[in-house]
Amino acid sequence: MKREAPGWWAAIVTTDRPGSLSLLCDDLARQAEAAQLPLGILLVENSAQEANLLANERTVARLRSRGITVRVDASDRPGDGIAPCRLRLREMARALRNEPRPGFLWALDDDVRLLHLIWAEDHLEVRALHDHVRFLLAFGAENPNVDLLIGEVSGDPPVPATAMLATTLSDVAANLTLLFAREPASCWEPDPHALEVLNGLDAYYDLSLDRPRPAWESVVTWLPRRPGLTVAGACAELLAEVSHVPLGAAVTRPILAQELRFGCLGGSLRRGANAIFFDVEAFLEHEYPSAIVTGIETRRSDMIGAQCLARRRPGRVRSSGFSVLHRRPRGCAWPAPGELARGLLADTLGAALARAVEARLGGVGDPRSFLDARIARIEQATSAIAATIARLESLLSQAPGWVPVHSLDALRAVLDWGRTCVPGAVAGLLSQEFGDPLRCPSVARELQDRATLIVQECAQ
């Protein structure tokens, strides 16, 4: 049943990011008030830290004081993975089946904003290119055959931090080489080719197998955050952002919003932080399949669920460039070695499972060939990281006197972290602990078997 009521729902899982959740909720409230449409929020509280729980309670109270209905359900296991929490959201919506259906249900990650990152002629700028809610209301009216619209993000890439370190560090090294060789008072202008690189497929993503050349073999010159920068100003901006590299921030390769693509329909099923269900029943049907392989729960469950939903609803699951701003929280503790390895394993195994499901739904490919190719690309990336760390250490010793010492210390800290925490960053090879699970023949068979079960369940 579709579009019975004029209001809309937002469905959010939050995990120890109270500042991000507060900003997102304020964005939602402002747009609801501007559109004069009632907003209901479904929130799964997955935070494990008491201070964050209390901060989120204050956010919920503030929303309710503005007349917004907020329903909260606490995770059974605080800090749990995203897939079980999204299933919990689904059951929250199922419990409301007897209420009037909203115009749409918007599933959002808690670290996004209703804004866009754009290139404003000579610098990066964050601002809203439109009112998201009004856009979605118009889109739903114009596209009654779309049950699920899979949107995109601008800003920080939605991939593990380790999956963009080679490109980011390579860009940092190339930019510092250019900056150190220039007069500090001269004007800084990025190479126009930088924007062309950013518009390429997976320009930020070290591990993409769809690119003919690895992303780190190209360079993106520093994109100023404000107009009229000198070389010294550009260098200061770059070094100020370096400490966010371990968190997966888009230091040198942000995703730019592309306004012309907001309403252009496509068939991508890369579901993630921004998905709009114009039919709530589609949200109730959406599964989040995963597998436990070598003790690791696979990621990409939203993508796999979208594949299955598209199979059950042919032509009604679409994508477009409609985007929100993804901004990872800054100022957090950098990931520890085990976190990085587990995250990259979970993502790689999840990508292999997604391809196995796709193959059984009529595509091509198998987990073994994908895993072999991904292992090779990961080792290429870690070799590049190892070489770039050495290059950056040499550059630090050649820094001109106009560069503040404390700015260079921030980069040194990142390099120390990289050598200690990034799998393969020293030798350029994967350790047995990391590489063996990916190489093991039984892992590919296990993923194949799980994919078969997922597809069988999808057909029921």
Coordinates of C-alpha atoms in Angstrom, one line a residue:
M1 CA 0.0 0.0 0.0
K2 CA 1.5 3.3 -1.1
R3 CA 1.3 7.0 -0.3
E4 CA -1.8 7.1 1.9
A5 CA -0.8 10.0 4.2
P6 CA 0.8 13.4 3.6
G7 CA 3.5 12.9 6.2
W8 CA 6.8 11.0 6.1
W9 CA 9.0 8.8 8.3
A10 CA 12.7 8.7 8.8
A11 CA 14.3 5.5 10.0
I12 CA 17.7 5.8 11.7
V13 CA 20.1 3.5 13.6
T14 CA 22.5 5.4 15.9
T15 CA 25.7 4.0 17.4
D16 CA 27.7 6.3 19.7
R17 CA 27.5 9.3 17.4
P18 CA 25.3 11.7 19.4
G19 CA 26.7 14.9 17.7
S20 CA 26.0 13.6 14.2
L21 CA 22.5 12.3 15.2
S22 CA 21.6 15.7 16.7
L23 CA 22.6 17.6 13.5
L24 CA 20.7 15.2 11.3
C25 CA 17.6 15.4 13.4
D26 CA 17.7 19.2 13.3
D27 CA 17.9 19.0 9.5
L28 CA 15.0 16.6 9.4
A29 CA 12.9 18.8 11.7
R30 CA 13.7 22.0 9.7
Q31 CA 12.7 20.5 6.4
A32 CA 9.5 19.0 7.9
E33 CA 8.5 22.3 9.3
A34 CA 9.3 24.1 6.0
A35 CA 7.2 21.6 4.0
Q36 CA 4.4 21.7 6.7
L37 CA 4.3 18.0 6.7
P38 CA 4.2 15.8 9.9
L39 CA 7.4 13.8 10.5
G40 CA 7.7 10.6 12.4
I41 CA 11.1 9.2 13.4
L42 CA 11.9 5.5 14.0
L43 CA 15.2 5.3 16.0
V44 CA 17.1 2.2 17.0
E45 CA 19.4 3.2 19.9
N46 CA 22.6 1.1 19.5
S47 CA 25.0 3.2 21.5
A48 CA 27.1 1.5 24.1
Q49 CA 28.4 4.5 26.0
E50 CA 26.3 6.1 28.8
A51 CA 27.2 9.7 27.9
N52 CA 26.1 9.1 24.3
L53 CA 22.8 7.5 25.4
L54 CA 22.1 10.5 27.6
A55 CA 22.9 12.9 24.7
N56 CA 20.6 11.1 22.4
E57 CA 17.8 11.2 25.0
R58 CA 18.2 15.0 25.0
T59 CA 18.0 15.0 21.2
V60 CA 14.8 13.0 21.3
A61 CA 13.3 15.2 23.9
R62 CA 14.1 18.3 21.8
L63 CA 12.4 16.8 18.8
R64 CA 9.3 15.9 20.7
S65 CA 9.1 19.4 22.0
R66 CA 8.8 20.5 18.4
G67 CA 5.8 18.3 17.8
I68 CA 7.7 15.4 16.1
T69 CA 6.7 11.9 16.9
V70 CA 9.8 9.9 17.8
R71 CA 9.7 6.1 18.5
V72 CA 12.8 4.6 20.1
D73 CA 13.8 1.0 20.4
A74 CA 17.0 -0.1 22.2
S75 CA 19.3 -2.7 20.7
D76 CA 19.5 -5.9 22.7
R77 CA 23.3 -5.8 22.2
P78 CA 24.6 -2.2 22.3
G79 CA 27.3 -1.7 19.7
D80 CA 25.8 -4.4 17.5
G81 CA 26.3 -4.6 13.7
I82 CA 24.2 -2.5 11.4
A83 CA 22.2 -5.4 9.8
P84 CA 20.4 -6.6 13.0
C85 CA 19.6 -3.0 13.9
R86 CA 18.1 -2.3 10.5
L87 CA 16.0 -5.5 10.9
R88 CA 14.9 -4.0 14.3
L89 CA 13.8 -0.8 12.4
R90 CA 11.9 -2.9 10.0
E91 CA 10.0 -4.5 12.9
M92 CA 9.3 -1.1 14.4
A93 CA 7.6 -0.2 11.1
R94 CA 5.7 -3.5 11.0
A95 CA 4.2 -2.7 14.3
L96 CA 2.7 0.5 12.8
R97 CA 1.0 -1.3 9.9
N98 CA -2.5 -0.3 11.0
E99 CA -1.6 3.4 11.0
P100 CA -1.9 5.5 7.8
R101 CA 1.0 4.9 5.5
P102 CA 3.4 7.9 5.0
G103 CA 4.3 9.4 1.7
F104 CA 7.7 7.8 2.0
L105 CA 10.0 6.2 4.5
W106 CA 13.5 7.5 4.4
A107 CA 16.3 5.1 5.8
L108 CA 19.3 7.2 6.7
D109 CA 22.6 6.6 8.5
D110 CA 23.2 8.8 11.6
D111 CA 26.3 10.5 10.2
V112 CA 24.6 12.2 7.2
R113 CA 23.3 15.7 6.7
L114 CA 20.6 17.1 4.4
L115 CA 23.2 19.1 2.6
H116 CA 25.5 18.8 -0.4
L117 CA 29.3 19.1 -1.1
I118 CA 29.9 21.0 -4.3
W119 CA 32.7 22.7 -6.2
A120 CA 31.9 26.4 -6.2
E121 CA 34.2 27.5 -9.1
D122 CA 37.4 27.8 -7.0
H123 CA 36.7 26.0 -3.7
L124 CA 34.7 23.3 -2.0
E125 CA 31.5 24.4 -0.4
V126 CA 28.8 22.7 1.7
R127 CA 25.2 23.9 1.2
A128 CA 21.9 22.5 0.2
L129 CA 21.2 22.6 -3.5
H130 CA 17.5 21.9 -2.8
D131 CA 15.0 21.0 -0.1
H132 CA 15.4 17.2 0.1
V133 CA 11.8 16.6 1.4
R134 CA 10.2 18.7 -1.3
F135 CA 12.3 16.9 -3.9
L136 CA 11.2 13.5 -2.7
L137 CA 7.5 14.5 -2.6
A138 CA 7.7 15.6 -6.2
F139 CA 9.8 12.6 -7.2
G140 CA 7.2 10.2 -5.7
A141 CA 4.4 11.9 -7.5
E142 CA 6.2 11.8 -10.9
N143 CA 7.4 8.2 -10.5
P144 CA 4.6 6.1 -9.1
N145 CA 6.2 2.9 -10.2
V146 CA 9.3 3.3 -8.0
D147 CA 9.0 1.5 -4.7
L148 CA 12.6 2.0 -3.5
L149 CA 14.9 4.8 -4.6
I150 CA 18.6 4.1 -3.8
G151 CA 20.4 7.5 -3.3
E152 CA 24.0 8.4 -3.0
V153 CA 26.2 10.5 -0.7
S154 CA 28.5 13.4 -1.2
G155 CA 31.4 14.2 1.1
D156 CA 33.1 11.3 2.8
P157 CA 33.2 8.0 0.9
P158 CA 31.1 5.2 2.5
V159 CA 34.0 2.6 2.5
P160 CA 36.3 1.4 5.2
A161 CA 39.1 3.7 6.0
T162 CA 41.7 1.2 4.9
A163 CA 40.1 1.1 1.5
M164 CA 41.2 4.6 0.6
L165 CA 44.5 5.0 2.4
A166 CA 46.7 4.4 -0.6
T167 CA 45.0 7.1 -2.7
T168 CA 44.8 9.6 0.2
L169 CA 48.4 9.2 1.3
S170 CA 49.6 9.3 -2.3
D171 CA 47.7 12.6 -2.8
V172 CA 49.1 14.0 0.4
A173 CA 52.7 13.2 -0.8
A174 CA 52.1 14.6 -4.2
N175 CA 50.6 17.8 -2.9
L176 CA 53.3 18.4 -0.3
T177 CA 55.9 17.9 -3.0
L178 CA 54.2 20.7 -5.0
L179 CA 53.6 23.0 -2.1
F180 CA 57.1 22.7 -0.6
A181 CA 58.6 23.7 -3.9
R182 CA 56.5 26.9 -4.3
E183 CA 56.8 30.4 -2.7
P184 CA 54.4 30.5 0.3
A185 CA 52.8 33.8 -0.7
S186 CA 52.0 32.7 -4.3
C187 CA 48.5 31.8 -5.4
W188 CA 47.4 28.2 -5.1
E189 CA 45.2 26.9 -7.9
P190 CA 44.4 23.2 -8.2
D191 CA 44.9 21.4 -11.4
P192 CA 41.6 21.4 -13.4
H193 CA 42.3 17.7 -14.1
A194 CA 41.6 17.1 -10.4
L195 CA 37.8 17.5 -10.9
E196 CA 37.9 15.1 -13.8
V197 CA 39.6 12.5 -11.6
L198 CA 37.0 12.9 -8.9
N199 CA 34.2 12.4 -11.4
G200 CA 35.7 9.0 -12.4
L201 CA 34.3 5.7 -11.2
D202 CA 35.3 5.0 -7.6
A203 CA 38.0 7.7 -7.7
Y204 CA 38.6 7.4 -4.0
Y205 CA 38.5 3.6 -3.7
D206 CA 41.8 1.7 -3.6
L207 CA 40.1 -1.7 -3.9
S208 CA 37.9 -1.2 -6.9
L209 CA 38.3 -3.9 -9.5
D210 CA 36.2 -2.0 -12.0
R211 CA 38.8 0.6 -12.6
P212 CA 41.4 -0.1 -15.4
R213 CA 44.1 1.5 -13.2
P214 CA 44.4 1.7 -9.4
A215 CA 43.1 4.9 -8.1
W216 CA 46.3 5.9 -6.4
E217 CA 48.1 6.1 -9.8
S218 CA 46.4 9.4 -10.4
V219 CA 46.8 12.5 -8.4
V220 CA 44.2 15.0 -7.1
T221 CA 45.7 18.3 -6.3
W222 CA 44.5 20.1 -3.1
L223 CA 41.0 21.5 -3.5
P224 CA 40.7 24.7 -1.4
R225 CA 38.1 24.9 1.3
R226 CA 37.9 28.7 0.9
P227 CA 38.6 31.0 -2.1
G228 CA 41.8 33.0 -2.7
L229 CA 44.3 30.7 -0.9
T230 CA 48.0 31.2 -1.1
V231 CA 50.4 28.2 -1.2
A232 CA 50.9 28.6 2.6
G233 CA 47.2 28.6 3.2
A234 CA 46.6 25.5 1.0
C235 CA 49.4 23.7 2.9
A236 CA 47.9 24.7 6.2
E237 CA 44.5 23.4 5.1
L238 CA 45.9 20.1 3.9
L239 CA 48.0 19.5 7.1
A240 CA 45.0 20.4 9.3
E241 CA 43.0 17.7 7.6
V242 CA 45.6 15.0 7.8
S243 CA 44.7 13.9 11.3
H244 CA 41.3 12.8 9.9
V245 CA 42.9 10.3 7.4
P246 CA 42.7 7.3 9.8
L247 CA 39.0 8.0 10.3
G248 CA 38.2 7.6 6.6
A249 CA 37.5 11.2 6.0
A250 CA 37.6 12.6 2.4
V251 CA 40.7 14.6 2.9
T252 CA 41.8 14.8 -0.8
R253 CA 39.0 12.9 -2.7
P254 CA 35.6 14.0 -1.5
I255 CA 32.5 12.8 -3.5
L256 CA 30.9 15.9 -5.1
A257 CA 27.1 16.2 -5.5
Q258 CA 26.0 16.2 -9.1
E259 CA 22.8 18.1 -9.3
L260 CA 22.0 17.1 -12.9
R261 CA 21.8 13.4 -11.7
F262 CA 19.4 13.9 -8.8
G263 CA 16.4 12.8 -10.7
C264 CA 18.0 10.5 -13.4
L265 CA 17.0 6.9 -12.8
G266 CA 19.5 4.1 -13.0
G267 CA 19.7 0.5 -11.9
S268 CA 22.5 0.5 -9.3
L269 CA 21.9 -1.6 -6.2
R270 CA 24.7 -0.3 -4.0
R271 CA 22.4 0.5 -1.1
G272 CA 23.7 2.3 1.9
A273 CA 23.2 5.5 3.9
N274 CA 20.4 7.0 1.8
A275 CA 17.4 4.9 0.7
I276 CA 13.8 6.1 0.2
F277 CA 10.9 3.6 0.3
F278 CA 7.9 5.0 -1.4
D279 CA 6.1 1.8 -0.5
V280 CA 6.4 0.9 3.1
E281 CA 5.6 -2.7 2.3
A282 CA 8.9 -2.8 0.3
F283 CA 10.7 -1.7 3.5
L284 CA 8.9 -4.6 5.4
E285 CA 10.1 -7.0 2.7
H286 CA 13.7 -5.8 2.6
E287 CA 16.1 -8.4 4.1
Y288 CA 19.6 -7.9 5.3
P289 CA 21.4 -11.2 4.6
S290 CA 24.9 -11.8 5.9
A291 CA 27.1 -14.8 6.8
I292 CA 29.5 -15.6 9.6
V293 CA 32.7 -16.6 7.9
T294 CA 35.9 -17.4 9.8
G295 CA 34.2 -15.7 12.8
I296 CA 33.6 -12.5 10.8
E297 CA 30.1 -11.2 10.0
T298 CA 30.0 -10.0 6.4
R299 CA 29.1 -6.5 5.5
R300 CA 27.1 -5.3 2.4
S301 CA 23.8 -6.8 3.8
D302 CA 21.9 -3.8 2.6
M303 CA 23.2 -4.2 -0.9
I304 CA 22.3 -7.9 -1.0
G305 CA 18.9 -7.2 0.4
A306 CA 18.3 -4.7 -2.4
Q307 CA 19.3 -7.3 -5.0
C308 CA 16.7 -9.7 -3.6
L309 CA 14.0 -7.0 -3.4
A310 CA 14.7 -6.0 -7.0
R311 CA 14.2 -9.6 -8.0
R312 CA 10.8 -9.7 -6.3
R313 CA 9.8 -6.3 -7.6
P314 CA 11.1 -6.1 -11.2
G315 CA 11.7 -2.5 -12.4
R316 CA 10.5 -1.0 -9.1
V317 CA 13.9 -0.7 -7.3
R318 CA 15.8 2.2 -8.9
S319 CA 18.7 4.5 -8.1
S320 CA 19.6 8.1 -8.8
G321 CA 22.2 10.7 -7.9
F322 CA 19.9 12.1 -5.2
S323 CA 22.4 12.7 -2.4
V324 CA 22.9 13.6 1.2
L325 CA 26.2 14.8 2.8
H326 CA 28.1 12.0 4.5
R327 CA 30.4 13.4 7.2
R328 CA 32.2 11.0 9.5
P329 CA 32.7 12.3 13.0
R330 CA 36.1 14.0 13.5
G331 CA 37.9 14.0 16.8
C332 CA 37.3 10.3 17.5
A333 CA 40.0 7.8 18.5
W334 CA 41.8 6.3 15.5
P335 CA 41.1 2.7 14.7
A336 CA 43.3 0.0 16.3
P337 CA 45.0 -2.7 14.3
G338 CA 42.4 -5.3 14.9
E339 CA 39.5 -3.0 14.0
L340 CA 41.0 -2.2 10.6
A341 CA 41.7 -5.8 9.8
R342 CA 38.3 -7.0 10.8
G343 CA 36.5 -4.2 9.0
L344 CA 38.4 -4.9 5.8
L345 CA 37.8 -8.6 6.1
A346 CA 34.1 -8.1 6.7
D347 CA 33.8 -5.7 3.7
T348 CA 35.7 -8.0 1.4
L349 CA 33.8 -11.1 2.4
G350 CA 30.5 -9.2 2.1
A351 CA 31.5 -8.0 -1.4
A352 CA 32.2 -11.6 -2.4
L353 CA 28.8 -12.8 -1.0
A354 CA 27.0 -10.0 -2.9
R355 CA 28.6 -11.1 -6.1
A356 CA 27.7 -14.7 -5.5
V357 CA 24.1 -13.7 -4.9
E358 CA 24.1 -11.6 -8.0
A359 CA 25.5 -14.5 -10.1
R360 CA 22.7 -16.7 -8.8
L361 CA 20.1 -14.1 -9.7
G362 CA 21.3 -14.2 -13.3
G363 CA 24.6 -12.4 -13.4
V364 CA 28.1 -13.7 -13.7
G365 CA 31.0 -14.3 -11.3
D366 CA 32.0 -16.4 -8.4
P367 CA 33.5 -15.7 -4.9
R368 CA 36.8 -17.5 -5.6
S369 CA 37.8 -15.4 -8.6
F370 CA 36.6 -12.2 -6.9
L371 CA 38.6 -13.0 -3.7
D372 CA 41.7 -13.8 -5.7
A373 CA 41.5 -10.5 -7.6
R374 CA 40.7 -8.6 -4.4
I375 CA 43.7 -10.1 -2.5
A376 CA 45.9 -9.0 -5.4
R377 CA 44.5 -5.5 -5.3
I378 CA 44.8 -5.3 -1.5
E379 CA 48.5 -6.3 -1.7
Q380 CA 49.0 -3.7 -4.4
A381 CA 47.4 -1.1 -2.2
T382 CA 49.4 -2.0 0.9
S383 CA 52.6 -2.0 -1.1
A384 CA 51.7 1.5 -2.3
I385 CA 51.0 2.6 1.3
A386 CA 54.4 1.3 2.5
A387 CA 56.2 3.1 -0.3
T388 CA 54.2 6.3 0.3
I389 CA 54.9 6.3 4.1
A390 CA 58.6 6.2 3.3
R391 CA 58.2 9.0 0.7
L392 CA 56.3 11.2 3.2
E393 CA 59.0 10.6 5.9
S394 CA 61.6 11.9 3.4
L395 CA 59.4 14.9 2.6
L396 CA 59.1 15.8 6.2
S397 CA 62.8 16.1 6.5
Q398 CA 62.8 18.5 3.6
A399 CA 59.9 20.8 4.7
P400 CA 60.6 24.5 4.2
G401 CA 60.9 26.7 7.3
W402 CA 57.5 28.5 6.7
V403 CA 55.6 25.3 7.5
P404 CA 54.7 25.2 11.2
V405 CA 56.3 22.3 13.1
H406 CA 53.1 21.3 14.9
S407 CA 51.4 20.8 11.5
L408 CA 54.2 18.4 10.5
D409 CA 53.9 16.6 13.8
A410 CA 50.3 15.8 12.9
L411 CA 51.4 14.0 9.8
R412 CA 54.2 12.2 11.6
A413 CA 51.5 10.8 14.0
V414 CA 49.5 9.5 11.1
L415 CA 52.5 7.8 9.6
D416 CA 53.3 6.2 12.9
W417 CA 49.7 5.0 13.1
G418 CA 49.8 3.6 9.6
R419 CA 53.0 1.6 10.1
T420 CA 51.5 0.1 13.3
C421 CA 47.9 -0.4 12.4
V422 CA 47.4 -0.9 8.7
P423 CA 47.6 -4.5 7.6
G424 CA 50.6 -4.9 5.3
A425 CA 51.8 -1.3 5.6
V426 CA 55.3 -2.2 6.5
A427 CA 56.1 -5.2 4.3
G428 CA 53.5 -4.6 1.7
L429 CA 52.1 -8.1 2.1
L430 CA 49.1 -9.5 4.0
S431 CA 49.8 -11.3 7.3
Q432 CA 48.6 -14.9 7.6
E433 CA 46.0 -13.8 10.1
F434 CA 44.5 -11.4 7.5
G435 CA 45.2 -13.2 4.3
D436 CA 44.5 -16.8 5.1
P437 CA 40.8 -16.4 5.6
L438 CA 40.5 -14.9 2.2
R439 CA 42.7 -17.5 0.5
C440 CA 41.1 -20.6 2.2
P441 CA 39.1 -22.7 -0.4
S442 CA 36.4 -23.5 2.1
V443 CA 35.6 -19.8 2.5
A444 CA 34.6 -19.5 -1.1
R445 CA 32.5 -22.6 -0.9
E446 CA 30.8 -21.3 2.3
L447 CA 30.0 -18.1 0.6
Q448 CA 28.6 -20.0 -2.4
D449 CA 26.4 -22.1 -0.2
R450 CA 25.1 -19.1 1.7
A451 CA 24.3 -17.3 -1.6
T452 CA 22.3 -20.3 -2.7
L453 CA 20.2 -20.2 0.4
I454 CA 19.7 -16.4 0.1
V455 CA 18.4 -16.7 -3.4
Q456 CA 16.1 -19.6 -2.5
E457 CA 14.6 -17.5 0.3
C458 CA 14.3 -14.6 -2.0
A459 CA 12.2 -16.7 -4.4
Q460 CA 9.7 -17.6 -1.7

